[in-house]
PDB file of C-alpha atoms in Angstrom:
ATOM      1  CA  THR B  75      83.173  27.867  54.266  1.00 89.00           C
ATOM      2  CA  THR B  76      81.645  30.266  51.692  1.00 89.00           C
ATOM      3  CA  ARG B  77      78.934  32.920  51.350  1.00 87.00           C
ATOM      4  CA  PHE B  78      78.036  31.879  47.797  1.00 86.00           C
ATOM      5  CA  GLY B  79      78.823  28.181  47.389  1.00 92.00           C
ATOM      6  CA  ARG B  80      75.872  25.786  47.634  1.00 94.00           C
ATOM      7  CA  LEU B  81      76.151  22.010  47.394  1.00 95.00           C
ATOM      8  CA  GLN B  82      73.819  20.701  44.680  1.00 95.00           C
ATOM      9  CA  GLY B  83      74.730  17.024  44.617  1.00 96.00           C
ATOM     10  CA  ILE B  84      77.374  14.341  44.993  1.00 97.00           C
ATOM     11  CA  GLN B  85      78.102  11.703  42.350  1.00 96.00           C
ATOM     12  CA  CYS B  86      79.937   8.607  43.559  1.00 96.00           C
ATOM     13  CA  ALA B  87      81.893   5.995  41.625  1.00 97.00           C
ATOM     14  CA  ILE B  88      83.512   2.874  43.062  1.00 97.00           C
ATOM     15  CA  ALA B  89      86.648   1.122  41.852  1.00 98.00           C
ATOM     16  CA  GLY B  90      87.459  -1.868  44.034  1.00 97.00           C
ATOM     17  CA  LYS B  91      87.708  -0.607  47.604  1.00 96.00           C
ATOM     18  CA  ASN B  92      88.186   2.997  46.474  1.00 97.00           C
ATOM     19  CA  LEU B  93      85.424   5.629  46.434  1.00 96.00           C
ATOM     20  CA  TYR B  94      85.541   8.637  44.105  1.00 97.00           C
ATOM     21  CA  MET B  95      83.213  11.515  44.974  1.00 97.00           C
ATOM     22  CA  ARG B  96      82.273  14.272  42.514  1.00 97.00           C
ATOM     23  CA  PHE B  97      80.871  17.320  44.297  1.00 96.00           C
ATOM     24  CA  CYS B  98      78.568  19.575  42.255  1.00 96.00           C
ATOM     25  CA  CYS B  99      78.160  23.090  43.632  1.00 96.00           C
ATOM     26  CA  PHE B 100      76.711  26.471  42.724  1.00 96.00           C
ATOM     27  CA  THR B 101      79.558  28.999  42.950  1.00 96.00           C
ATOM     28  CA  GLY B 102      77.978  32.348  42.073  1.00 95.00           C
ATOM     29  CA  ASP B 103      80.025  34.395  39.609  1.00 97.00           C
ATOM     30  CA  ALA B 104      83.296  32.633  40.496  1.00 96.00           C
ATOM     31  CA  MET B 105      84.627  29.715  38.478  1.00 96.00           C
ATOM     32  CA  GLY B 106      84.753  28.164  41.926  1.00 94.00           C
ATOM     33  CA  MET B 107      87.554  25.588  41.972  1.00 93.00           C
ATOM     34  CA  ASN B 108      89.155  26.977  45.148  1.00 93.00           C
ATOM     35  CA  MET B 109      85.764  27.617  46.728  1.00 94.00           C
ATOM     36  CA  VAL B 110      84.656  24.026  46.190  1.00 95.00           C
ATOM     37  CA  SER B 111      88.011  22.554  47.218  1.00 95.00           C
ATOM     38  CA  LYS B 112      87.819  24.393  50.542  1.00 95.00           C
ATOM     39  CA  GLY B 113      84.315  23.118  51.217  1.00 95.00           C
ATOM     40  CA  VAL B 114      85.100  19.565  50.132  1.00 96.00           C
ATOM     41  CA  GLN B 115      88.104  19.445  52.444  1.00 96.00           C
ATOM     42  CA  ASN B 116      85.778  20.242  55.361  1.00 95.00           C
ATOM     43  CA  VAL B 117      83.364  17.509  54.252  1.00 95.00           C
ATOM     44  CA  LEU B 118      86.183  14.983  54.081  1.00 96.00           C
ATOM     45  CA  ASP B 119      87.436  16.020  57.521  1.00 96.00           C
ATOM     46  CA  TYR B 120      83.925  15.427  58.888  1.00 96.00           C
ATOM     47  CA  LEU B 121      83.615  12.040  57.169  1.00 96.00           C
ATOM     48  CA  GLN B 122      86.907  11.047  58.752  1.00 95.00           C
ATOM     49  CA  THR B 123      85.310  11.462  62.187  1.00 96.00           C
ATOM     50  CA  VAL B 124      82.280   9.357  61.173  1.00 97.00           C
ATOM     51  CA  PHE B 125      84.389   6.660  59.487  1.00 96.00           C
ATOM     52  CA  PRO B 126      87.690   6.600  61.427  1.00 95.00           C
ATOM     53  CA  ASP B 127      89.035   3.710  59.329  1.00 95.00           C
ATOM     54  CA  MET B 128      88.612   5.745  56.137  1.00 95.00           C
ATOM     55  CA  ASN B 129      91.905   6.500  54.407  1.00 96.00           C
ATOM     56  CA  LEU B 130      91.833   9.831  52.614  1.00 95.00           C
ATOM     57  CA  ILE B 131      94.222   9.696  49.652  1.00 96.00           C
ATOM     58  CA  SER B 132      93.657  13.147  48.161  1.00 95.00           C
ATOM     59  CA  VAL B 133      91.109  15.966  47.979  1.00 95.00           C
ATOM     60  CA  SER B 134      91.273  15.499  44.183  1.00 95.00           C
ATOM     61  CA  GLY B 135      91.028  12.074  42.575  1.00 95.00           C
ATOM     62  CA  ASN B 136      90.720  13.179  38.906  1.00 96.00           C
ATOM     63  CA  PHE B 137      87.004  12.332  38.854  1.00 96.00           C
ATOM     64  CA  CYS B 138      86.349  16.109  38.809  1.00 93.00           C
ATOM     65  CA  ALA B 139      87.711  16.152  36.042  1.00 94.00           C
ATOM     66  CA  ASP B 140      89.858  19.256  35.731  1.00 95.00           C
ATOM     67  CA  LYS B 141      92.022  20.172  32.723  1.00 95.00           C
ATOM     68  CA  LYS B 142      91.559  16.791  31.019  1.00 94.00           C
ATOM     69  CA  PRO B 143      89.372  15.567  28.137  1.00 94.00           C
ATOM     70  CA  THR B 144      86.986  13.128  29.823  1.00 96.00           C
ATOM     71  CA  ALA B 145      83.706  11.372  29.104  1.00 96.00           C
ATOM     72  CA  VAL B 146      82.286  12.403  32.487  1.00 96.00           C
ATOM     73  CA  ASN B 147      82.595  16.098  31.575  1.00 96.00           C
ATOM     74  CA  TRP B 148      81.276  15.494  28.058  1.00 96.00           C
ATOM     75  CA  ILE B 149      78.203  13.665  29.391  1.00 96.00           C
ATOM     76  CA  GLU B 150      77.528  15.260  32.791  1.00 95.00           C
ATOM     77  CA  GLY B 151      78.900  18.738  32.096  1.00 96.00           C
ATOM     78  CA  ARG B 152      81.143  20.934  34.229  1.00 96.00           C
ATOM     79  CA  GLY B 153      80.902  24.671  34.750  1.00 96.00           C
ATOM     80  CA  LYS B 154      78.310  26.071  32.354  1.00 97.00           C
ATOM     81  CA  SER B 155      76.504  23.958  29.725  1.00 98.00           C
ATOM     82  CA  ILE B 156      75.517  26.063  26.715  1.00 98.00           C
ATOM     83  CA  VAL B 157      73.726  25.554  23.399  1.00 98.00           C
ATOM     84  CA  CYS B 158      74.021  28.410  20.895  1.00 98.00           C
ATOM     85  CA  GLU B 159      72.165  28.383  17.572  1.00 98.00           C
ATOM     86  CA  ALA B 160      71.447  30.556  14.542  1.00 98.00           C
ATOM     87  CA  VAL B 161      69.694  30.420  11.199  1.00 98.00           C
ATOM     88  CA  ILE B 162      71.733  31.808   8.298  1.00 98.00           C
ATOM     89  CA  THR B 163      69.818  32.578   5.124  1.00 98.00           C
ATOM     90  CA  LYS B 164      70.817  31.098   1.797  1.00 97.00           C
ATOM     91  CA  GLU B 165      71.606  34.573   0.504  1.00 98.00           C
ATOM     92  CA  VAL B 166      74.030  35.342   3.352  1.00 98.00           C
ATOM     93  CA  VAL B 167      75.699  31.945   2.972  1.00 98.00           C
ATOM     94  CA  LYS B 168      76.328  32.711  -0.696  1.00 97.00           C
ATOM     95  CA  ARG B 169      77.153  36.444  -0.477  1.00 97.00           C
ATOM     96  CA  VAL B 170      79.120  36.608   2.777  1.00 97.00           C
ATOM     97  CA  LEU B 171      80.382  33.087   3.405  1.00 97.00           C
ATOM     98  CA  LYS B 172      81.078  32.419  -0.298  1.00 96.00           C
ATOM     99  CA  THR B 173      79.687  28.883  -0.239  1.00 97.00           C
ATOM    100  CA  THR B 174      76.370  27.002  -0.318  1.00 97.00           C
ATOM    101  CA  VAL B 175      74.138  25.368   2.268  1.00 98.00           C
ATOM    102  CA  PRO B 176      74.526  21.839   0.780  1.00 98.00           C
ATOM    103  CA  ALA B 177      78.328  22.199   0.757  1.00 98.00           C
ATOM    104  CA  LEU B 178      78.380  23.184   4.445  1.00 98.00           C
ATOM    105  CA  LEU B 179      76.049  20.339   5.421  1.00 98.00           C
ATOM    106  CA  GLU B 180      78.219  17.763   3.654  1.00 98.00           C
ATOM    107  CA  LEU B 181      81.444  19.176   5.092  1.00 98.00           C
ATOM    108  CA  ASN B 182      80.100  19.266   8.647  1.00 98.00           C
ATOM    109  CA  MET B 183      78.974  15.653   8.448  1.00 98.00           C
ATOM    110  CA  LEU B 184      82.197  14.346   6.925  1.00 98.00           C
ATOM    111  CA  LYS B 185      84.630  16.521   8.917  1.00 98.00           C
ATOM    112  CA  ASN B 186      83.175  17.471  12.306  1.00 98.00           C
ATOM    113  CA  LEU B 187      81.117  14.333  12.845  1.00 98.00           C
ATOM    114  CA  THR B 188      82.500  11.397  10.844  1.00 98.00           C
ATOM    115  CA  GLY B 189      86.101  12.611  10.697  1.00 98.00           C
ATOM    116  CA  SER B 190      86.205  13.274  14.435  1.00 98.00           C
ATOM    117  CA  ALA B 191      84.680   9.846  15.110  1.00 97.00           C
ATOM    118  CA  MET B 192      87.347   8.240  12.933  1.00 98.00           C
ATOM    119  CA  ALA B 193      89.959   9.997  15.040  1.00 97.00           C
ATOM    120  CA  GLY B 194      88.369   8.764  18.282  1.00 96.00           C
ATOM    121  CA  ALA B 195      87.632  12.297  19.431  1.00 96.00           C
ATOM    122  CA  MET B 196      86.440  13.038  22.968  1.00 94.00           C
ATOM    123  CA  GLY B 197      84.334  16.179  22.762  1.00 95.00           C
ATOM    124  CA  GLY B 198      86.157  17.336  19.641  1.00 96.00           C
ATOM    125  CA  PHE B 199      83.322  17.278  17.124  1.00 98.00           C
ATOM    126  CA  ASN B 200      84.025  20.776  15.843  1.00 98.00           C
ATOM    127  CA  ALA B 201      86.308  22.689  13.503  1.00 98.00           C
ATOM    128  CA  HIS B 202      88.365  24.838  15.909  1.00 98.00           C
ATOM    129  CA  ALA B 203      86.431  25.722  19.071  1.00 98.00           C
ATOM    130  CA  ALA B 204      89.678  25.684  21.075  1.00 98.00           C
ATOM    131  CA  ASN B 205      91.046  28.676  19.145  1.00 98.00           C
ATOM    132  CA  ILE B 206      88.170  30.910  20.199  1.00 98.00           C
ATOM    133  CA  VAL B 207      87.891  29.558  23.748  1.00 98.00           C
ATOM    134  CA  SER B 208      91.621  30.119  24.356  1.00 98.00           C
ATOM    135  CA  ALA B 209      91.478  33.676  23.013  1.00 98.00           C
ATOM    136  CA  VAL B 210      88.476  34.674  25.128  1.00 98.00           C
ATOM    137  CA  PHE B 211      89.895  32.946  28.216  1.00 98.00           C
ATOM    138  CA  ILE B 212      93.186  34.845  27.986  1.00 98.00           C
ATOM    139  CA  ALA B 213      91.426  38.146  27.274  1.00 98.00           C
ATOM    140  CA  THR B 214      89.023  37.818  30.217  1.00 98.00           C
ATOM    141  CA  GLY B 215      91.336  36.384  32.893  1.00 98.00           C
ATOM    142  CA  GLN B 216      90.186  32.766  32.889  1.00 98.00           C
ATOM    143  CA  ASP B 217      92.435  29.740  33.456  1.00 97.00           C
ATOM    144  CA  PRO B 218      93.864  28.988  29.980  1.00 96.00           C
ATOM    145  CA  ALA B 219      94.584  25.369  30.943  1.00 97.00           C
ATOM    146  CA  GLN B 220      90.851  24.778  31.377  1.00 97.00           C
ATOM    147  CA  ASN B 221      90.540  25.282  27.637  1.00 97.00           C
ATOM    148  CA  VAL B 222      91.030  21.494  27.494  1.00 97.00           C
ATOM    149  CA  GLU B 223      87.503  20.667  28.645  1.00 97.00           C
ATOM    150  CA  SER B 224      85.906  24.064  28.013  1.00 98.00           C
ATOM    151  CA  SER B 225      86.511  23.503  24.285  1.00 98.00           C
ATOM    152  CA  HIS B 226      84.410  20.324  24.275  1.00 98.00           C
ATOM    153  CA  CYS B 227      81.960  21.127  21.512  1.00 98.00           C
ATOM    154  CA  ILE B 228      79.776  19.472  18.899  1.00 98.00           C
ATOM    155  CA  THR B 229      78.906  21.597  15.877  1.00 98.00           C
ATOM    156  CA  MET B 230      75.650  20.669  14.154  1.00 98.00           C
ATOM    157  CA  MET B 231      74.370  21.892  10.795  1.00 98.00           C
ATOM    158  CA  GLU B 232      71.089  21.116   9.062  1.00 98.00           C
ATOM    159  CA  ALA B 233      68.842  22.602   6.413  1.00 98.00           C
ATOM    160  CA  ALA B 234      66.122  25.002   7.582  1.00 98.00           C
ATOM    161  CA  ASN B 235      63.071  26.741   6.097  1.00 97.00           C
ATOM    162  CA  GLY B 236      62.274  24.122   3.537  1.00 95.00           C
ATOM    163  CA  GLY B 237      65.904  23.253   2.886  1.00 94.00           C
ATOM    164  CA  LYS B 238      67.077  26.610   1.575  1.00 96.00           C
ATOM    165  CA  ASP B 239      68.641  28.123   4.719  1.00 98.00           C
ATOM    166  CA  LEU B 240      71.249  26.900   7.218  1.00 98.00           C
ATOM    167  CA  HIS B 241      70.582  26.074  10.869  1.00 98.00           C
ATOM    168  CA  VAL B 242      73.857  25.877  12.804  1.00 98.00           C
ATOM    169  CA  SER B 243      74.432  25.183  16.487  1.00 98.00           C
ATOM    170  CA  VAL B 244      77.263  24.548  18.931  1.00 98.00           C
ATOM    171  CA  THR B 245      76.703  22.496  22.091  1.00 98.00           C
ATOM    172  CA  MET B 246      79.333  23.053  24.783  1.00 98.00           C
ATOM    173  CA  PRO B 247      78.701  21.131  28.026  1.00 98.00           C
ATOM    174  CA  CYS B 248      81.598  22.357  30.177  1.00 97.00           C
ATOM    175  CA  ILE B 249      82.540  26.028  29.766  1.00 98.00           C
ATOM    176  CA  GLU B 250      84.448  26.882  32.952  1.00 98.00           C
ATOM    177  CA  VAL B 251      84.383  30.636  33.487  1.00 98.00           C
ATOM    178  CA  GLY B 252      84.063  33.214  36.237  1.00 98.00           C
ATOM    179  CA  THR B 253      83.837  36.987  36.448  1.00 98.00           C
ATOM    180  CA  VAL B 254      85.408  37.282  39.916  1.00 97.00           C
ATOM    181  CA  GLY B 255      88.622  35.794  41.280  1.00 94.00           C
ATOM    182  CA  GLY B 256      91.676  34.484  39.462  1.00 93.00           C
ATOM    183  CA  GLY B 257      92.948  36.693  36.665  1.00 96.00           C
ATOM    184  CA  THR B 258      89.710  38.689  36.316  1.00 97.00           C
ATOM    185  CA  HIS B 259      91.116  41.461  38.518  1.00 95.00           C
ATOM    186  CA  LEU B 260      94.047  42.196  36.184  1.00 97.00           C
ATOM    187  CA  ALA B 261      93.692  45.578  34.484  1.00 97.00           C
ATOM    188  CA  SER B 262      93.427  44.482  30.856  1.00 97.00           C
ATOM    189  CA  GLN B 263      91.254  41.472  31.648  1.00 98.00           C
ATOM    190  CA  ALA B 264      88.966  43.506  33.903  1.00 98.00           C
ATOM    191  CA  ALA B 265      88.598  46.095  31.138  1.00 98.00           C
ATOM    192  CA  CYS B 266      87.592  43.381  28.692  1.00 98.00           C
ATOM    193  CA  LEU B 267      84.997  41.970  31.103  1.00 98.00           C
ATOM    194  CA  ASN B 268      83.671  45.492  31.642  1.00 98.00           C
ATOM    195  CA  MET B 269      83.396  46.027  27.879  1.00 97.00           C
ATOM    196  CA  LEU B 270      81.361  42.807  27.654  1.00 98.00           C
ATOM    197  CA  GLY B 271      79.101  43.956  30.489  1.00 97.00           C
ATOM    198  CA  VAL B 272      79.941  41.071  32.822  1.00 98.00           C
ATOM    199  CA  LYS B 273      82.637  42.444  35.139  1.00 97.00           C
ATOM    200  CA  GLY B 274      82.571  41.382  38.771  1.00 97.00           C
ATOM    201  CA  ALA B 275      79.758  39.814  40.775  1.00 96.00           C
ATOM    202  CA  ASN B 276      76.111  40.330  39.907  1.00 96.00           C
ATOM    203  CA  ALA B 277      74.538  41.539  43.150  1.00 94.00           C
ATOM    204  CA  ALA B 278      70.966  41.269  41.909  1.00 96.00           C
ATOM    205  CA  SER B 279      71.340  37.758  40.515  1.00 96.00           C
ATOM    206  CA  PRO B 280      74.483  35.933  41.736  1.00 94.00           C
ATOM    207  CA  GLY B 281      75.963  33.834  38.956  1.00 96.00           C
ATOM    208  CA  ALA B 282      74.312  35.761  36.108  1.00 97.00           C
ATOM    209  CA  ASN B 283      77.526  37.469  34.963  1.00 98.00           C
ATOM    210  CA  ALA B 284      79.446  34.198  34.720  1.00 98.00           C
ATOM    211  CA  GLN B 285      76.516  32.615  32.880  1.00 98.00           C
ATOM    212  CA  ASN B 286      76.454  35.467  30.373  1.00 98.00           C
ATOM    213  CA  LEU B 287      80.210  35.181  29.841  1.00 98.00           C
ATOM    214  CA  ALA B 288      79.725  31.492  29.002  1.00 98.00           C
ATOM    215  CA  ARG B 289      77.036  32.489  26.481  1.00 98.00           C
ATOM    216  CA  ILE B 290      79.460  34.983  24.937  1.00 98.00           C
ATOM    217  CA  VAL B 291      82.096  32.255  24.609  1.00 98.00           C
ATOM    218  CA  ALA B 292      79.619  29.943  22.866  1.00 98.00           C
ATOM    219  CA  GLY B 293      78.442  32.722  20.544  1.00 98.00           C
ATOM    220  CA  ALA B 294      82.016  33.500  19.558  1.00 98.00           C
ATOM    221  CA  VAL B 295      82.667  29.793  18.940  1.00 98.00           C
ATOM    222  CA  LEU B 296      79.586  29.623  16.695  1.00 98.00           C
ATOM    223  CA  ALA B 297      80.895  32.541  14.619  1.00 98.00           C
ATOM    224  CA  GLY B 298      84.322  30.926  14.396  1.00 98.00           C
ATOM    225  CA  GLU B 299      82.852  27.619  13.282  1.00 98.00           C
ATOM    226  CA  LEU B 300      80.875  29.333  10.518  1.00 98.00           C
ATOM    227  CA  SER B 301      83.947  31.217   9.346  1.00 97.00           C
ATOM    228  CA  LEU B 302      86.373  28.295   9.157  1.00 97.00           C
ATOM    229  CA  MET B 303      83.842  25.810   7.797  1.00 98.00           C
ATOM    230  CA  SER B 304      82.893  28.256   5.047  1.00 97.00           C
ATOM    231  CA  ALA B 305      86.526  28.878   4.142  1.00 96.00           C
ATOM    232  CA  LEU B 306      87.093  25.127   3.919  1.00 97.00           C
ATOM    233  CA  ALA B 307      83.943  24.522   1.870  1.00 96.00           C
ATOM    234  CA  ALA B 308      84.936  27.298  -0.531  1.00 94.00           C
ATOM    235  CA  GLY B 309      88.514  26.006  -0.799  1.00 92.00           C
ATOM    236  CA  GLN B 310      89.888  29.322   0.471  1.00 89.00           C
ATOM    237  CA  LEU B 311      91.687  28.333   3.681  1.00 86.00           C
ATOM    238  CA  VAL B 312      95.211  27.854   2.326  1.00 85.00           C
ATOM    239  CA  LYS B 313      94.875  30.787  -0.079  1.00 83.00           C
ATOM    240  CA  SER B 314      93.833  33.051   2.788  1.00 81.00           C
ATOM    241  CA  HIS B 315      96.763  31.936   4.936  1.00 78.00           C
ATOM    242  CA  MET B 316      99.201  32.549   2.132  1.00 80.00           C
ATOM    243  CA  LYS B 317      97.732  36.000   1.440  1.00 79.00           C
ATOM    244  CA  TYR B 318      97.166  37.331   4.959  1.00 78.00           C
ATOM    245  CA  ASN B 319      99.355  35.223   7.248  1.00 74.00           C
ATOM    246  CA  ARG B 320     102.611  35.377   5.317  1.00 70.00           C
ATOM    247  CA  SER B 321     104.809  38.444   5.275  1.00 62.00           C
ATOM    248  CA  SER B 322     106.029  39.535   1.844  1.00 66.00           C
ATOM    249  CA  LYS B 323     108.726  41.567   3.554  1.00 66.00           C
ATOM    250  CA  ASP B 324     112.273  40.215   3.480  1.00 70.00           C
ATOM    251  CA  ILE B 325     112.802  39.836   7.232  1.00 67.00           C
ATOM    252  CA  LYS B 326     116.480  38.996   6.899  1.00 73.00           C
ATOM    253  CA  ALA B 327     117.202  42.035   4.743  1.00 76.00           C
ATOM    254  CA  ALA B 328     115.213  44.290   7.081  1.00 72.00           C
ATOM    255  CA  ALA B 329     117.149  43.015  10.112  1.00 73.00           C
ATOM    256  CA  GLU B 330     120.492  43.534   8.371  1.00 78.00           C
ATOM    257  CA  ALA B 331     119.481  47.050   7.359  1.00 78.00           C
ATOM    258  CA  ALA B 332     118.469  47.881  10.920  1.00 76.00           C
ATOM    259  CA  LEU B 333     121.847  46.681  12.250  1.00 77.00           C
ATOM    260  CA  ALA B 334     123.896  48.469   9.594  1.00 73.00           C
ATOM    261  CA  PRO B 335     125.896  51.505  10.862  1.00 69.00           C
TER     262      PRO B 335
END
């Protein structure tokens, strides 16, 4: 049913007399939902001939799991699974991020790890990965609703180089992206993909463009985590919002002036 799709494995789960099948496929540079659905439908049609008493309820049984925060995606992954890491020197932490390595380590443990655990988070062990994932998805023609699982992320911080520098990483097990199909053909989104060097299908290495886009997403999330965590550690978050995210202009007076004859 496809030139690019290749079945890699099938994971089965049983609940009573019901069987849930999770098909894992290589989909080239496409995100691949439609590609896989088409192939799976053919598989199910074939199984129906082998097991005539089988009752097919639906091509999707939510064991995929698409557009939902689930343990199966968090553990097994879906789409691209990425780890992005960096070492930030003590000097940069102090001069640019306006905080200290010990302050970031304590905040990450108490907020992203312990705080998220207290909240019963599922894949939400981060500061604001969803903000960055949503922005990149919209800009590059991805499915914004898949931000739900694509934003699954655990942010880790630890001391490096004898305790003076910061090692930071983001682990994102289910970034669902493609560089062909869907909204990637729209003019603005295609231009953005082209600017990033990942537009369209990679003829030399099918799947490489989509993989690189996933790496870009993770890198942007890492930068966003550093930024927000530093602002929080320095006590600057609310001050910054009040200074840069609040208009000092009297909107009501401006509107009345614009409507005046």
